[in-house]
Short mmCIF file of C-alpha atoms in Angstrom, two decimals:
data_model
loop_
_atom_site.label_atom_id
_atom_site.label_comp_id
_atom_site.label_asym_id
_atom_site.label_seq_id
_atom_site.Cartn_x
_atom_site.Cartn_y
_atom_site.Cartn_z
CA MET A 1 31.44 29.06 140.75
CA GLU A 2 33.75 30.50 143.41
CA LYS A 3 32.51 33.33 145.58
CA GLY A 4 35.12 35.78 144.26
CA THR A 5 34.14 35.04 140.66
CA ALA A 6 30.46 35.40 141.50
CA GLY A 7 31.13 38.75 143.13
CA LYS A 8 33.01 40.00 140.09
CA ASN A 9 30.15 38.91 137.83
CA ARG A 10 27.49 40.52 140.00
CA THR A 11 29.17 43.92 140.22
CA ARG A 12 30.31 44.33 136.63
CA ILE A 13 28.09 46.13 134.14
CA ASN A 14 26.21 43.79 131.83
CA LYS A 15 27.00 44.90 128.26
CA TYR A 16 23.54 44.04 126.90
CA ALA A 17 21.73 45.91 129.70
CA CYS A 18 24.10 48.84 129.23
CA ALA A 19 23.37 48.94 125.48
CA CYS A 20 19.62 48.94 126.21
CA ALA A 21 19.99 51.82 128.68
CA ILE A 22 22.15 53.80 126.24
CA VAL A 23 19.61 53.46 123.41
CA ALA A 24 16.77 54.42 125.78
CA SER A 25 18.79 57.46 126.82
CA MET A 26 18.92 58.73 123.24
CA ILE A 27 15.42 60.15 123.74
CA SER A 28 16.83 62.21 126.60
CA ILE A 29 19.51 63.65 124.33
CA ILE A 30 16.78 65.01 122.04
CA PHE A 31 14.94 66.50 125.01
CA GLY A 32 18.16 68.04 126.34
CA TYR A 33 18.86 69.53 122.93
CA ASP A 34 15.39 71.14 122.84
CA THR A 35 16.06 72.68 126.26
CA GLY A 36 19.58 73.91 125.55
CA VAL A 37 18.99 75.22 122.05
CA MET A 38 16.06 77.39 123.15
CA SER A 39 18.38 79.32 125.48
CA GLY A 40 20.18 80.88 122.50
CA ALA A 41 17.37 80.65 119.96
CA MET A 42 15.20 82.90 122.15
CA ILE A 43 17.59 85.79 121.52
CA PHE A 44 16.91 85.60 117.78
CA VAL A 45 13.20 84.73 118.06
CA LYS A 46 12.72 87.82 120.21
CA LYS A 47 14.49 89.92 117.57
CA GLU A 48 12.47 88.60 114.62
CA PHE A 49 9.02 88.59 116.20
CA LYS A 50 9.70 91.57 118.52
CA ILE A 51 8.07 89.82 121.48
CA SER A 52 7.98 91.05 125.08
CA ASP A 53 9.64 89.44 128.11
CA ALA A 54 6.25 88.00 129.08
CA LYS A 55 5.90 86.22 125.71
CA THR A 56 9.51 85.06 125.98
CA GLU A 57 8.71 83.46 129.34
CA VAL A 58 5.65 81.75 127.84
CA LEU A 59 7.78 80.39 124.98
CA ALA A 60 10.32 79.07 127.48
CA GLY A 61 7.79 77.53 129.86
CA ILE A 62 5.07 76.19 127.56
CA LEU A 63 7.19 73.11 126.82
CA ASN A 64 7.06 72.08 130.46
CA LEU A 65 3.35 72.80 130.92
CA CYS A 66 2.60 70.53 127.97
CA ALA A 67 5.03 67.98 129.41
CA LEU A 68 2.52 67.60 132.27
CA VAL A 69 0.13 66.01 129.79
CA GLY A 70 2.87 63.83 128.37
CA SER A 71 4.18 62.55 131.69
CA LEU A 72 0.75 61.66 133.08
CA SER A 73 -0.19 59.97 129.80
CA ALA A 74 3.14 58.13 129.54
CA GLY A 75 2.74 56.34 132.87
CA ARG A 76 -0.50 54.62 131.91
CA THR A 77 0.60 54.21 128.27
CA SER A 78 3.75 52.37 129.33
CA ASP A 79 1.67 50.04 131.51
CA TYR A 80 -0.63 49.20 128.60
CA ILE A 81 1.64 48.98 125.53
CA GLY A 82 5.05 48.52 127.14
CA ARG A 83 8.12 50.60 127.88
CA ARG A 84 9.67 50.15 124.43
CA TYR A 85 6.72 51.35 122.35
CA THR A 86 6.27 54.30 124.70
CA ILE A 87 9.78 55.45 123.71
CA VAL A 88 8.74 55.12 120.05
CA ILE A 89 5.74 57.39 120.71
CA ALA A 90 7.99 59.94 122.42
CA SER A 91 10.33 59.95 119.40
CA VAL A 92 7.49 60.51 116.94
CA ILE A 93 6.08 63.37 119.01
CA PHE A 94 9.52 65.00 119.18
CA LEU A 95 9.82 64.67 115.41
CA LEU A 96 6.50 66.45 114.81
CA GLY A 97 7.31 69.20 117.31
CA SER A 98 10.74 69.84 115.78
CA VAL A 99 9.31 70.10 112.24
CA VAL A 100 6.67 72.62 113.35
CA MET A 101 9.23 74.72 115.29
CA GLY A 102 11.67 74.63 112.39
CA TYR A 103 8.90 75.93 110.10
CA GLY A 104 7.80 78.61 112.62
CA PRO A 105 6.36 81.39 110.36
CA SER A 106 4.89 83.16 113.40
CA TYR A 107 5.11 83.28 117.17
CA ALA A 108 1.81 81.35 117.46
CA VAL A 109 3.00 78.47 115.25
CA LEU A 110 6.31 78.34 117.11
CA LEU A 111 4.37 78.10 120.36
CA ILE A 112 2.32 75.19 118.97
CA GLY A 113 5.48 73.33 117.93
CA ARG A 114 7.01 73.94 121.35
CA CYS A 115 3.87 72.57 122.98
CA VAL A 116 3.90 69.41 120.83
CA ALA A 117 7.56 68.87 121.71
CA GLY A 118 6.56 69.35 125.36
CA VAL A 119 4.27 66.34 125.25
CA GLY A 120 7.24 64.35 123.93
CA VAL A 121 9.34 65.68 126.82
CA GLY A 122 6.81 64.31 129.31
CA PHE A 123 6.95 60.88 127.68
CA ALA A 124 10.76 60.89 127.50
CA LEU A 125 11.37 61.99 131.09
CA MET A 126 9.05 59.34 132.47
CA ILE A 127 10.00 56.32 130.36
CA ALA A 128 13.80 56.47 129.88
CA PRO A 129 14.83 56.10 133.56
CA VAL A 130 12.06 53.55 134.24
CA TYR A 131 13.18 51.33 131.36
CA SER A 132 16.85 51.65 132.38
CA ALA A 133 16.04 50.78 136.01
CA GLU A 134 13.99 47.74 135.03
CA VAL A 135 16.75 46.13 132.93
CA SER A 136 19.48 46.85 135.51
CA SER A 137 20.79 44.73 138.37
CA PRO A 138 20.87 46.28 141.88
CA SER A 139 24.64 46.78 141.88
CA THR A 140 24.70 48.81 138.63
CA ARG A 141 21.19 50.31 138.59
CA GLY A 142 22.35 53.74 139.75
CA PHE A 143 24.82 54.00 136.88
CA LEU A 144 22.46 52.76 134.16
CA SER A 145 19.44 54.69 135.46
CA SER A 146 21.42 57.92 135.45
CA LEU A 147 22.35 57.55 131.78
CA PRO A 148 19.16 59.38 130.69
CA GLU A 149 20.33 62.37 132.75
CA VAL A 150 23.72 62.09 131.02
CA GLY A 151 21.78 62.14 127.75
CA ILE A 152 20.00 65.34 128.79
CA SER A 153 23.36 66.96 129.59
CA ILE A 154 24.82 65.90 126.23
CA GLY A 155 21.71 67.25 124.51
CA ILE A 156 21.89 70.60 126.32
CA LEU A 157 25.56 70.95 125.38
CA LEU A 158 24.77 70.12 121.74
CA GLY A 159 22.01 72.74 121.87
CA TYR A 160 24.51 75.34 123.08
CA PHE A 161 26.97 74.40 120.33
CA SER A 162 24.13 74.64 117.80
CA ASN A 163 23.38 78.16 119.06
CA TYR A 164 27.02 79.13 118.56
CA ILE A 165 27.41 77.47 115.15
CA PHE A 166 24.19 78.75 113.56
CA SER A 167 24.14 82.19 115.22
CA GLY A 168 26.11 83.61 112.27
CA LEU A 169 23.38 82.71 109.75
CA PRO A 170 20.73 85.22 108.62
CA LEU A 171 18.18 85.97 111.34
CA ARG A 172 15.23 84.21 109.64
CA LEU A 173 17.26 81.05 108.97
CA GLY A 174 19.56 80.53 111.96
CA TRP A 175 17.12 79.88 114.81
CA ARG A 176 14.85 77.77 112.57
CA ILE A 177 17.72 75.39 111.78
CA MET A 178 18.62 75.31 115.49
CA LEU A 179 15.10 74.12 116.40
CA GLY A 180 14.21 72.02 113.35
CA ILE A 181 17.35 69.89 113.10
CA ALA A 182 16.23 67.77 116.09
CA ALA A 183 13.72 66.04 113.76
CA ILE A 184 16.53 63.97 112.19
CA PRO A 185 17.69 62.02 115.29
CA SER A 186 14.04 61.66 116.38
CA LEU A 187 13.27 59.76 113.17
CA PHE A 188 16.26 57.42 113.49
CA LEU A 189 15.50 56.73 117.15
CA ALA A 190 11.85 55.87 116.43
CA ILE A 191 13.08 53.21 113.98
CA GLY A 192 16.08 51.98 115.97
CA ILE A 193 14.22 51.58 119.25
CA LEU A 194 12.21 48.69 117.77
CA ARG A 195 15.34 46.51 117.95
CA MET A 196 15.46 46.87 121.72
CA PRO A 197 13.98 44.19 124.00
CA GLU A 198 10.98 44.94 126.18
CA SER A 199 11.43 45.39 129.93
CA PRO A 200 11.36 41.93 131.56
CA ARG A 201 9.46 43.35 134.54
CA TRP A 202 6.71 44.72 132.29
CA LEU A 203 6.49 41.36 130.50
CA ILE A 204 6.01 39.55 133.82
CA MET A 205 3.39 42.13 134.83
CA LYS A 206 1.53 41.04 131.67
CA GLY A 207 2.04 37.34 132.40
CA ARG A 208 4.53 36.78 129.56
CA LEU A 209 6.95 34.81 131.69
CA GLY A 210 8.75 32.96 128.88
CA GLU A 211 9.74 36.15 127.05
CA ALA A 212 10.74 37.81 130.31
CA LYS A 213 13.01 34.90 131.24
CA GLU A 214 14.78 35.03 127.88
CA ILE A 215 15.50 38.75 128.22
CA MET A 216 16.44 38.49 131.91
CA TYR A 217 19.17 36.00 131.06
CA LYS A 218 20.57 38.53 128.56
CA VAL A 219 20.60 41.48 130.99
CA SER A 220 22.09 39.44 133.87
CA ASN A 221 25.74 38.47 134.24
CA ASP A 222 25.12 34.80 135.05
CA PRO A 223 22.19 32.33 135.25
CA GLU A 224 22.17 32.43 139.07
CA GLU A 225 21.63 36.19 139.08
CA ALA A 226 18.93 35.91 136.39
CA GLU A 227 17.04 33.27 138.35
CA PHE A 228 17.27 35.24 141.57
CA ARG A 229 15.93 38.40 139.89
CA LEU A 230 13.13 36.42 138.24
CA LYS A 231 12.09 34.91 141.58
CA GLU A 232 11.98 38.34 143.20
CA ILE A 233 9.72 39.73 140.48
CA LYS A 234 7.48 36.66 140.41
CA LYS A 235 7.05 36.88 144.16
CA ALA A 236 6.10 40.55 143.90
CA MET A 237 3.55 39.75 141.18
CA GLY A 238 1.94 36.85 143.07
CA ILE A 239 3.41 34.10 140.86
CA ALA A 240 4.79 30.88 142.34
CA GLU A 241 8.59 31.05 142.44
CA ASN A 242 8.99 27.64 140.77
CA CYS A 243 6.48 28.45 137.98
CA ASP A 244 8.09 27.97 134.56
CA ASP A 245 5.08 28.43 132.24
CA GLU A 246 5.43 30.56 129.12
CA ILE A 247 2.20 32.45 129.87
CA VAL A 248 0.70 32.88 133.33
CA LYS A 249 -2.37 34.60 134.74
CA ILE A 250 -1.54 37.53 137.02
CA PRO A 251 -3.84 37.92 140.05
CA ASP A 252 -6.11 40.97 139.73
CA SER A 253 -4.92 42.24 143.11
CA VAL A 254 -1.40 42.91 141.79
CA LYS A 255 -2.20 44.09 138.26
CA ALA A 256 -1.73 47.71 137.22
CA GLN A 257 -5.40 48.31 136.43
CA GLY A 258 -6.89 51.71 135.54
CA GLU A 259 -8.70 53.55 138.30
CA GLY A 260 -7.76 50.96 140.91
CA VAL A 261 -4.10 51.96 140.78
CA TRP A 262 -4.97 55.66 141.09
CA LYS A 263 -7.11 54.98 144.16
CA GLU A 264 -4.54 52.74 145.84
CA LEU A 265 -1.68 55.17 145.25
CA LEU A 266 -3.42 58.51 145.90
CA LEU A 267 -6.52 57.89 148.02
CA LYS A 268 -5.87 54.77 150.10
CA PRO A 269 -2.12 54.13 150.14
CA THR A 270 -0.42 52.01 152.75
CA LYS A 271 1.96 53.85 155.12
CA SER A 272 5.01 52.74 153.17
CA LEU A 273 3.43 53.63 149.82
CA ARG A 274 2.46 57.07 151.14
CA TRP A 275 6.07 57.64 152.21
CA ILE A 276 7.28 56.54 148.76
CA LEU A 277 4.85 58.96 147.10
CA ILE A 278 5.94 61.86 149.35
CA ALA A 279 9.61 61.09 148.64
CA GLY A 280 9.04 60.71 144.89
CA VAL A 281 6.98 63.86 144.50
CA GLY A 282 9.16 65.84 146.93
CA ILE A 283 12.45 65.17 145.18
CA HIS A 284 10.91 66.15 141.82
CA PHE A 285 9.45 69.32 143.34
CA PHE A 286 12.76 70.47 144.79
CA GLU A 287 14.83 69.57 141.72
CA HIS A 288 13.44 72.65 139.93
CA ALA A 289 12.19 74.74 142.86
CA THR A 290 15.87 75.30 143.68
CA GLY A 291 16.26 77.25 140.41
CA ILE A 292 18.47 75.22 138.07
CA GLU A 293 16.23 76.00 135.08
CA ALA A 294 16.84 79.71 135.61
CA VAL A 295 20.57 79.05 135.27
CA ILE A 296 20.28 76.72 132.24
CA LEU A 297 17.63 78.59 130.27
CA TYR A 298 18.53 82.16 131.14
CA SER A 299 22.30 81.87 131.47
CA HIS A 300 22.71 84.47 128.71
CA LYS A 301 20.58 86.88 130.82
CA ILE A 302 22.66 86.18 133.91
CA PHE A 303 25.87 86.90 132.02
CA ASP A 304 24.30 90.06 130.59
CA LYS A 305 23.46 91.28 134.10
CA ALA A 306 27.01 90.45 135.19
CA GLY A 307 28.43 92.62 132.40
CA VAL A 308 28.82 90.36 129.33
CA HIS A 309 26.72 92.20 126.72
CA ASP A 310 27.89 90.72 123.40
CA HIS A 311 25.49 87.99 122.18
CA LYS A 312 28.30 85.86 120.76
CA HIS A 313 30.19 86.01 124.06
CA GLN A 314 27.00 85.23 126.01
CA ILE A 315 26.38 82.12 123.91
CA LEU A 316 30.02 81.07 124.27
CA ALA A 317 29.75 81.43 128.06
CA THR A 318 26.67 79.19 128.03
CA VAL A 319 28.74 76.50 126.30
CA GLY A 320 30.83 76.53 129.48
CA VAL A 321 27.63 75.87 131.45
CA GLY A 322 26.93 72.87 129.22
CA LEU A 323 30.45 71.49 129.58
CA THR A 324 30.30 71.87 133.37
CA LYS A 325 26.94 70.09 133.48
CA LEU A 326 28.17 67.16 131.36
CA THR A 327 31.46 66.80 133.27
CA PHE A 328 29.85 66.51 136.68
CA ILE A 329 26.92 64.37 135.56
CA LEU A 330 29.49 61.86 134.26
CA LEU A 331 31.30 61.98 137.61
CA SER A 332 27.99 61.39 139.37
CA THR A 333 27.25 58.26 137.30
CA ILE A 334 30.57 56.80 138.49
CA LEU A 335 29.91 57.65 142.15
CA ILE A 336 26.20 56.89 142.51
CA ASP A 337 26.54 53.12 143.03
CA ARG A 338 29.66 53.50 145.16
CA VAL A 339 28.80 56.47 147.40
CA GLY A 340 25.02 56.06 147.37
CA ARG A 341 22.07 58.30 146.49
CA ARG A 342 21.64 59.94 149.89
CA LYS A 343 25.23 61.20 150.34
CA LEU A 344 25.27 62.65 146.83
CA LEU A 345 21.98 64.45 147.47
CA LEU A 346 23.08 66.00 150.76
CA THR A 347 26.45 67.06 149.32
CA SER A 348 24.73 68.50 146.25
CA LEU A 349 22.23 70.60 148.20
CA SER A 350 24.86 71.86 150.65
CA GLY A 351 26.98 73.06 147.73
CA MET A 352 23.98 74.65 146.00
CA VAL A 353 23.09 76.66 149.11
CA VAL A 354 26.61 78.14 149.14
CA THR A 355 26.92 78.79 145.39
CA LEU A 356 23.39 80.18 144.96
CA THR A 357 24.03 82.59 147.83
CA GLY A 358 27.36 83.58 146.28
CA LEU A 359 25.73 84.09 142.88
CA GLY A 360 23.12 86.34 144.48
CA VAL A 361 25.82 88.43 146.18
CA PHE A 362 28.08 88.83 143.14
CA LEU A 363 25.22 89.54 140.69
CA THR A 364 23.90 92.22 143.04
CA LEU A 365 27.32 93.87 143.20
CA ALA A 366 27.81 93.56 139.42
CA GLU A 367 24.36 95.05 138.68
CA HIS A 368 24.87 97.97 141.05
CA SER A 369 28.25 98.76 139.49
CA GLY A 370 26.82 98.68 135.95
CA GLY A 371 29.18 95.85 135.00
CA LYS A 372 32.29 97.86 135.90
CA LEU A 373 33.46 95.54 138.70
CA ILE A 374 35.39 92.96 136.70
CA TRP A 375 36.01 90.76 139.76
CA ALA A 376 32.24 90.65 140.45
CA LEU A 377 31.64 89.67 136.80
CA VAL A 378 34.22 86.88 137.00
CA LEU A 379 32.88 85.58 140.33
CA SER A 380 29.31 85.70 138.97
CA ILE A 381 30.36 83.41 136.11
CA ILE A 382 32.33 81.12 138.46
CA THR A 383 29.42 80.76 140.91
CA THR A 384 27.02 80.14 137.99
CA TYR A 385 29.23 77.22 136.99
CA GLY A 386 29.38 76.23 140.67
CA VAL A 387 25.59 75.96 140.91
CA VAL A 388 25.57 73.78 137.78
CA MET A 389 28.42 71.66 139.19
CA PHE A 390 26.77 70.92 142.53
CA PHE A 391 23.35 70.32 140.96
CA ASN A 392 24.73 67.74 138.56
CA ILE A 393 26.86 65.90 141.09
CA GLY A 394 23.72 64.92 142.99
CA LEU A 395 20.26 66.44 142.71
CA GLY A 396 20.03 66.28 138.91
CA PRO A 397 20.81 62.59 138.30
CA VAL A 398 19.68 61.20 141.67
CA THR A 399 16.14 62.58 141.21
CA TRP A 400 15.56 60.35 138.19
CA VAL A 401 17.36 57.29 139.53
CA TYR A 402 15.57 57.49 142.88
CA THR A 403 12.01 57.84 141.57
CA ALA A 404 12.50 55.16 138.92
CA GLU A 405 13.50 52.63 141.58
CA ILE A 406 11.35 53.31 144.68
CA PHE A 407 7.83 52.66 143.35
CA PRO A 408 6.54 49.05 143.38
CA LEU A 409 6.09 47.57 139.87
CA LYS A 410 2.31 47.86 140.00
CA PHE A 411 2.52 51.61 140.68
CA ARG A 412 5.77 52.44 138.88
CA GLY A 413 4.35 53.84 135.66
CA LEU A 414 1.76 56.00 137.42
CA GLY A 415 4.02 57.00 140.32
CA VAL A 416 6.91 58.11 138.11
CA GLY A 417 4.41 59.86 135.81
CA ILE A 418 3.04 61.90 138.72
CA GLY A 419 6.56 62.76 139.87
CA VAL A 420 7.54 63.92 136.38
CA ALA A 421 4.33 65.98 136.16
CA VAL A 422 5.30 67.82 139.36
CA ASN A 423 8.83 68.18 138.00
CA ARG A 424 7.58 69.80 134.79
CA LEU A 425 5.14 72.03 136.69
CA MET A 426 7.96 73.42 138.81
CA ASN A 427 10.21 73.72 135.75
CA ALA A 428 7.49 75.71 133.98
CA THR A 429 6.90 77.84 137.07
CA VAL A 430 10.57 78.82 137.28
CA SER A 431 11.11 79.30 133.53
CA MET A 432 7.91 81.36 133.11
CA SER A 433 8.43 83.56 136.17
CA PHE A 434 12.19 84.10 136.47
CA LEU A 435 12.30 87.27 134.37
CA SER A 436 9.32 88.73 136.26
CA ILE A 437 10.80 87.79 139.65
CA SER A 438 14.15 89.28 138.60
CA ALA A 439 12.42 92.50 137.58
CA ALA A 440 10.64 92.65 140.94
CA ILE A 441 13.47 91.74 143.35
CA THR A 442 16.56 91.91 141.05
CA THR A 443 18.36 88.93 139.50
CA GLY A 444 20.58 88.63 142.58
CA GLY A 445 17.49 88.63 144.83
CA ALA A 446 15.99 85.76 142.79
CA PHE A 447 19.04 83.62 143.54
CA PHE A 448 18.88 84.47 147.25
CA MET A 449 15.33 83.07 147.09
CA PHE A 450 16.54 79.86 145.40
CA ALA A 451 19.24 79.50 148.08
CA GLY A 452 16.54 79.63 150.79
CA ILE A 453 14.49 76.96 149.00
CA SER A 454 17.63 74.80 148.78
CA VAL A 455 17.95 74.93 152.58
CA ILE A 456 14.38 73.58 152.88
CA ALA A 457 15.19 70.88 150.31
CA LEU A 458 18.27 69.83 152.29
CA ILE A 459 16.15 69.36 155.43
CA PHE A 460 13.50 67.40 153.48
CA PHE A 461 16.05 65.03 151.94
CA TYR A 462 17.73 64.43 155.29
CA PHE A 463 14.52 63.29 157.00
CA PHE A 464 12.47 61.69 154.19
CA LEU A 465 14.84 59.94 151.76
CA PRO A 466 16.44 56.67 152.94
CA GLU A 467 19.40 55.14 151.10
CA THR A 468 18.40 52.76 148.26
CA LYS A 469 21.86 51.69 147.08
CA GLY A 470 22.18 47.92 146.65
CA LYS A 471 18.46 47.17 147.13
CA SER A 472 16.45 45.32 144.50
CA LEU A 473 13.39 47.04 143.04
CA GLU A 474 11.18 44.50 144.78
CA GLU A 475 12.54 45.48 148.24
CA MET A 476 11.75 49.18 148.10
CA GLU A 477 8.33 49.06 149.75
CA ALA A 478 9.82 47.25 152.74
CA LEU A 479 12.63 49.82 152.91
CA PHE A 480 10.11 52.67 153.21
CA THR A 481 8.79 51.60 156.58
CA ARG A 482 9.47 53.44 159.79
CA GLY A 483 12.95 52.29 160.75
CA GLY A 484 13.80 51.41 157.14
CA THR A 485 14.53 47.71 157.70
CA CYS A 486 13.82 44.94 155.24
CA SER A 487 14.27 41.94 157.54
CA ASN A 488 16.36 38.96 156.51
CA HIS A 489 15.13 39.18 152.96
CA VAL A 490 16.89 42.50 152.41
CA SER A 491 20.05 41.34 154.12
CA LYS A 492 20.17 38.39 151.74
CA GLN A 493 19.83 40.64 148.68
CA VAL A 494 22.49 43.07 149.91
CA GLU A 495 24.82 40.15 150.50
CA ILE A 496 24.23 38.83 146.99
CA ALA A 497 24.71 42.28 145.47
CA LYS A 498 28.07 42.59 147.29
CA TYR A 499 29.51 39.22 146.27
#
């Protein structure tokens, strides 16, 4: 094979791997729908049950608190039963949660359904990007690993459309259909996911080399690439590179085993592993500490403060938020393997600092004028869309791609699970406190606060997150050493990825 042909093969997207990543991302669509639809459904839930702002915040945030349980459970579950069956579990949990929310005879029952769905969220957020990363080649991993985030954006937009479509129904019926209809795709996904192959990296971790080889040939563009990827994984798992047995015994020292993995990752990590953990947890912390959930979940409140008081118009304006989110997440998936993770992150945070500050200024002016300053209203809506735009061009998708690829295979399930747990904790903190913070320091003041946090995030990303574009998953630990070099081994992989 000529070098030019090899290069074309190595950089094109493998159709089978892409199909696997798309199916895995379906679980993210359901999660995104649950997030988006609650934004509008809360208006009608509050009317029917006559609940306070405090109870509204609990309803919004309980999903993410329960997702803590799901994400921490999903990491170990995926190591034991596999990535594929973990997605099945997530789908079933979503189905149960949607049915309970759709029934919702009281605030308490609705809260229970939201909590059940939250556990499914934790599973979905952890497993979808990990599975996508593990079936991808280095040159297309950014694109395929960001598909779950695309799925979330599609789901949020569908949730907004659902709000708009069903808002005209009687009060007792409309919001219940909005929340309960998610049970249908959950059922189909739970069945359809069984036709997907298992992650070849998980199979090798379990010593099932023959099955892994068969799948690796399907998700690679040519036999040479498949063999190279197999050798990299075998080396990382302590298996002889020339071993061709169907079943092999994995050395205990490299197995993902119970308490041992917890201790190695959290209590006695190597310097490079500690850096990986700080980077993985840090990026998840700042994804929501910078306030995007306040914009997504309470966009109708923001527009109300700006001067848009009609519920129908508020919901319609939130559809614009969803369209903006989807548009720029799609642009990010195209750029992430070309521009790199680091540049997108730094551009994203720089833009968020500017737009969050602008949103704070214009909301403050709009509030003080009682909604009479039309130009302040218009600029408040524009900067709201601007925050969503800059978040989704970088911080949103890169968070999930980055954490799914930096942890070594042995620690990947647990490491990503911990990162997602922090992510959900911060999401819950923002969603359950935004109304209270707004009441204390005004809505505009809340966004000034988020702008300040974004400045801190920008500094953190600049100093702690090296570029991972073009590196294989097996090279990441070497990349996270002081100086960020991976010796000749890395150079060889980069060269192969660029053919």
